[in-house]
mmCIF file of C-alpha atoms in Angstrom:
data_model
loop_
_atom_site.group_PDB
_atom_site.id
_atom_site.type_symbol
_atom_site.label_atom_id
_atom_site.label_comp_id
_atom_site.label_asym_id
_atom_site.label_seq_id
_atom_site.Cartn_x
_atom_site.Cartn_y
_atom_site.Cartn_z
ATOM 1 C CA THR A 269 98.682 75.040 110.660
ATOM 2 C CA ALA A 270 101.001 77.709 110.243
ATOM 3 C CA TYR A 271 100.066 80.876 108.092
ATOM 4 C CA ILE A 272 101.363 84.502 106.763
ATOM 5 C CA ALA A 273 100.904 87.532 109.518
ATOM 6 C CA PHE A 274 100.971 90.751 106.975
ATOM 7 C CA GLN A 275 100.800 93.573 108.850
ATOM 8 C CA VAL A 276 97.071 94.195 109.304
ATOM 9 C CA LEU A 277 96.552 91.011 110.438
ATOM 10 C CA ARG A 278 99.703 91.730 112.981
ATOM 11 C CA THR A 279 98.529 95.370 114.396
ATOM 12 C CA ARG A 280 94.923 94.077 114.577
ATOM 13 C CA ILE A 281 96.252 91.815 117.417
ATOM 14 C CA GLY A 282 99.067 93.902 118.558
ATOM 15 C CA LYS A 283 101.743 92.810 118.246
ATOM 16 C CA ILE A 284 103.448 96.116 115.694
ATOM 17 C CA ASP A 285 101.484 99.538 115.766
ATOM 18 C CA SER A 286 101.177 100.315 112.264
ATOM 19 C CA PRO A 287 99.979 98.788 109.144
ATOM 20 C CA ASP A 288 101.172 99.850 107.104
ATOM 21 C CA CYS A 289 103.605 97.700 104.190
ATOM 22 C CA PRO A 290 107.214 97.349 105.328
ATOM 23 C CA ALA A 291 108.590 97.912 101.481
ATOM 24 C CA CYS A 292 106.433 100.269 100.341
ATOM 25 C CA LYS A 293 104.672 102.483 103.561
ATOM 26 C CA ARG A 294 102.481 103.989 101.404
ATOM 27 C CA GLU A 295 99.209 100.931 102.571
ATOM 28 C CA PRO A 296 98.683 98.957 104.750
ATOM 29 C CA GLU A 297 100.104 95.518 104.085
ATOM 30 C CA THR A 298 97.458 93.458 102.802
ATOM 31 C CA VAL A 299 97.455 89.350 101.013
ATOM 32 C CA HIS A 300 95.730 92.234 98.172
ATOM 33 C CA HIS A 301 98.840 94.576 98.564
ATOM 34 C CA TYR A 302 101.800 92.266 98.643
ATOM 35 C CA LEU A 303 100.576 90.285 95.949
ATOM 36 C CA LEU A 304 98.705 93.352 93.365
ATOM 37 C CA GLN A 305 100.163 96.674 93.688
ATOM 38 C CA CYS A 306 103.075 97.056 96.220
ATOM 39 C CA PRO A 307 105.191 99.527 94.307
ATOM 40 C CA ALA A 308 108.156 97.895 95.599
ATOM 41 C CA HIS A 309 107.618 94.524 94.152
ATOM 42 C CA ARG A 310 107.050 96.298 90.392
ATOM 43 C CA GLY A 311 109.527 94.248 89.158
ATOM 44 C CA ALA A 312 108.740 90.433 91.310
ATOM 45 C CA ARG A 313 105.032 91.075 89.652
ATOM 46 C CA ALA A 314 106.135 91.729 86.494
ATOM 47 C CA ARG A 315 107.643 88.265 86.104
ATOM 48 C CA LEU A 316 105.366 87.215 87.608
ATOM 49 C CA ARG A 317 102.663 88.330 84.833
ATOM 50 C CA ALA A 318 104.992 86.919 82.272
ATOM 51 C CA GLU A 319 104.676 83.260 83.706
ATOM 52 C CA ILE A 320 101.512 83.426 84.470
ATOM 53 C CA GLY A 321 99.176 85.982 81.704
ATOM 54 C CA SER A 322 97.370 89.714 82.583
ATOM 55 C CA LYS A 323 94.620 87.648 82.587
ATOM 56 C CA ASN A 324 95.780 84.929 85.633
ATOM 57 C CA MET A 325 96.501 87.691 87.942
ATOM 58 C CA PHE A 326 93.682 88.209 90.312
ATOM 59 C CA MET A 327 93.633 85.993 94.384
ATOM 60 C CA GLU A 328 91.054 83.091 93.425
ATOM 61 C CA LYS A 329 93.824 82.030 90.356
ATOM 62 C CA LEU A 330 97.110 82.752 92.365
ATOM 63 C CA LEU A 331 95.670 81.358 94.988
ATOM 64 C CA ASN A 332 93.686 78.201 94.034
ATOM 65 C CA CYS A 333 95.187 77.655 90.951
ATOM 66 C CA ARG A 334 97.679 74.761 90.629
ATOM 67 C CA ASP A 335 99.784 76.664 87.589
ATOM 68 C CA SER A 336 99.756 79.545 89.756
ATOM 69 C CA LEU A 337 102.006 77.716 92.430
ATOM 70 C CA LYS A 338 105.817 77.506 91.143
ATOM 71 C CA PRO A 339 105.533 81.364 89.277
ATOM 72 C CA LEU A 340 103.838 82.696 93.082
ATOM 73 C CA PHE A 341 106.790 80.872 95.249
ATOM 74 C CA GLN A 342 109.131 82.610 92.683
ATOM 75 C CA PHE A 343 107.429 85.549 93.698
ATOM 76 C CA ILE A 344 107.555 85.365 97.457
ATOM 77 C CA ASN A 345 111.750 84.604 96.753
ATOM 78 C CA ASP A 346 111.587 87.939 94.138
ATOM 79 C CA THR A 347 110.424 89.824 96.928
ATOM 80 C CA GLY A 348 112.361 88.435 99.418
ATOM 81 C CA ARG A 349 109.096 89.335 101.875
ATOM 82 C CA PHE A 350 108.978 85.991 104.564
ATOM 83 C CA ARG A 351 112.903 85.332 104.315
ATOM 84 C CA ASN A 352 113.982 86.560 108.007
ATOM 85 C CA THR A 353 110.642 83.834 108.791
ATOM 86 C CA PHE A 354 110.956 81.044 106.296
ATOM 87 C CA GLY A 355 113.620 80.863 104.102
ATOM 88 C CA VAL A 356 113.959 80.796 100.265
ATOM 89 C CA LEU A 357 111.585 79.217 99.271
ATOM 90 C CA PRO A 358 111.860 75.402 97.208
ATOM 91 C CA PRO A 359 111.098 75.198 93.958
ATOM 92 C CA LEU A 360 108.252 73.062 92.466
ATOM 93 C CA GLU A 361 109.795 70.896 89.773
ATOM 94 C CA ASN A 362 107.218 68.977 90.015
ATOM 95 C CA GLU A 363 103.192 68.146 89.572
ATOM 96 C CA GLU A 364 103.824 66.097 92.438
ATOM 97 C CA ASP A 365 105.457 68.680 94.379
ATOM 98 C CA VAL A 366 102.810 70.590 94.648
ATOM 99 C CA GLY A 367 99.385 67.924 95.472
ATOM 100 C CA GLU A 368 96.399 66.873 94.189
ATOM 101 C CA GLY A 369 93.712 69.442 93.660
#
């Protein structure tokens, strides 16, 4: 199973020396920081918020709600954070692309 190693995890397992976010270099990079706080991703986050609504801008909804997946993939592509690792994530067009859940 693949997983995404943010800087904090990579520091804990000894892969890198600093947990700092590579985009803003202000705070440790965690999933929460990347999705909801990083000032470097403000524009991408604004587009995500416009797509899913402010009431859905919290971790549980972003990561567990089927309706959030397509906009979340777009956010990830917009930030370019994982492009070197995963390339450009394909757009989710149909419910069948998302799977059951």
